[in-house]
Amino acid sequence: MASMPIPTVDVLIFSADLSRTLLFKRSSRPVQGVYYSIGGRLFKNEHVRHAAIRKLREETTLRPLEADLAL
C-alpha cells in the first residue's frame, strides 16, 4: 500500500468559447493566495465523473448540468 498511487481528480471550468478558464484563489495555508483548479482525492470505488461533481459541489456554489459534463 505504501507505493500505491493516490487517485485524484481536477475540475477545469471553461467559458463557452473555450477562450478562458475559471481558477480559484486559495484562502488557506500552505499555499494561501495561489490560484488553482478545484479537485481532490477519489473515494474507494468512486467513478471519476462522480468525484468531479462532488468536488465541484464541495468547493464551489456551482451545480453542473448533465449536458455540461464532458468525458
Short mmCIF file of C-alpha atoms in Angstrom, two decimals:
data_model
loop_
_atom_site.label_atom_id
_atom_site.label_comp_id
_atom_site.label_asym_id
_atom_site.label_seq_id
_atom_site.Cartn_x
_atom_site.Cartn_y
_atom_site.Cartn_z
CA MET A 1 0.00 0.00 0.00
CA ALA A 2 2.91 2.40 0.62
CA SER A 3 3.73 2.54 -3.09
CA MET A 4 0.11 2.70 -4.28
CA PRO A 5 -0.70 5.97 -6.15
CA ILE A 6 -3.49 8.14 -4.75
CA PRO A 7 -6.17 8.72 -7.43
CA THR A 8 -7.27 12.33 -7.75
CA VAL A 9 -9.46 14.48 -9.96
CA ASP A 10 -9.10 18.10 -11.10
CA VAL A 11 -12.04 20.10 -12.43
CA LEU A 12 -11.47 22.72 -15.12
CA ILE A 13 -14.29 25.13 -15.99
CA PHE A 14 -14.10 26.83 -19.39
CA SER A 15 -16.04 29.69 -20.95
CA ALA A 16 -18.48 28.74 -23.71
CA ASP A 17 -15.97 29.68 -26.43
CA LEU A 18 -13.12 27.87 -24.61
CA SER A 19 -11.03 31.05 -24.52
CA ARG A 20 -10.95 31.34 -20.72
CA THR A 21 -10.85 29.06 -17.70
CA LEU A 22 -12.06 29.72 -14.17
CA LEU A 23 -9.45 29.47 -11.42
CA PHE A 24 -9.95 29.81 -7.68
CA LYS A 25 -7.77 31.66 -5.20
CA ARG A 26 -6.83 29.61 -2.13
CA SER A 27 -7.86 31.13 1.18
CA SER A 28 -5.99 28.71 3.43
CA ARG A 29 -2.41 27.67 4.08
CA PRO A 30 0.01 26.32 2.97
CA VAL A 31 -0.46 27.95 -0.46
CA GLN A 32 -2.79 30.79 0.52
CA GLY A 33 -3.31 33.35 -2.26
CA VAL A 34 -2.29 30.99 -5.08
CA TYR A 35 -4.68 30.34 -7.98
CA TYR A 36 -5.65 26.72 -8.60
CA SER A 37 -8.21 24.40 -10.15
CA ILE A 38 -10.51 22.58 -7.77
CA GLY A 39 -10.17 18.87 -7.15
CA GLY A 40 -9.10 16.21 -4.72
CA ARG A 41 -8.97 12.54 -3.91
CA LEU A 42 -11.40 9.93 -5.14
CA PHE A 43 -13.25 7.73 -2.67
CA LYS A 44 -12.83 3.97 -2.87
CA ASN A 45 -14.80 2.63 -5.88
CA GLU A 46 -15.93 6.16 -6.84
CA HIS A 47 -16.30 6.91 -10.55
CA VAL A 48 -14.16 9.81 -11.81
CA ARG A 49 -17.22 11.74 -13.05
CA HIS A 50 -18.92 11.42 -9.66
CA ALA A 51 -15.77 12.59 -7.89
CA ALA A 52 -15.57 15.64 -10.18
CA ILE A 53 -19.19 16.57 -9.46
CA ARG A 54 -18.68 16.03 -5.72
CA LYS A 55 -15.56 18.22 -5.61
CA LEU A 56 -17.31 20.94 -7.65
CA ARG A 57 -20.21 20.96 -5.17
CA GLU A 58 -17.96 20.80 -2.09
CA GLU A 59 -15.64 23.61 -3.13
CA THR A 60 -17.97 26.00 -5.04
CA THR A 61 -21.59 27.06 -5.30
CA LEU A 62 -21.69 25.78 -8.91
CA ARG A 63 -24.03 22.97 -9.94
CA PRO A 64 -23.27 21.40 -13.34
CA LEU A 65 -25.96 20.33 -15.75
CA GLU A 66 -25.55 16.81 -17.11
CA ALA A 67 -25.15 18.26 -20.61
CA ASP A 68 -22.18 20.35 -19.39
CA LEU A 69 -20.18 17.31 -18.30
CA ALA A 70 -17.68 16.11 -20.90
CA LEU A 71 -15.90 12.79 -20.70
#
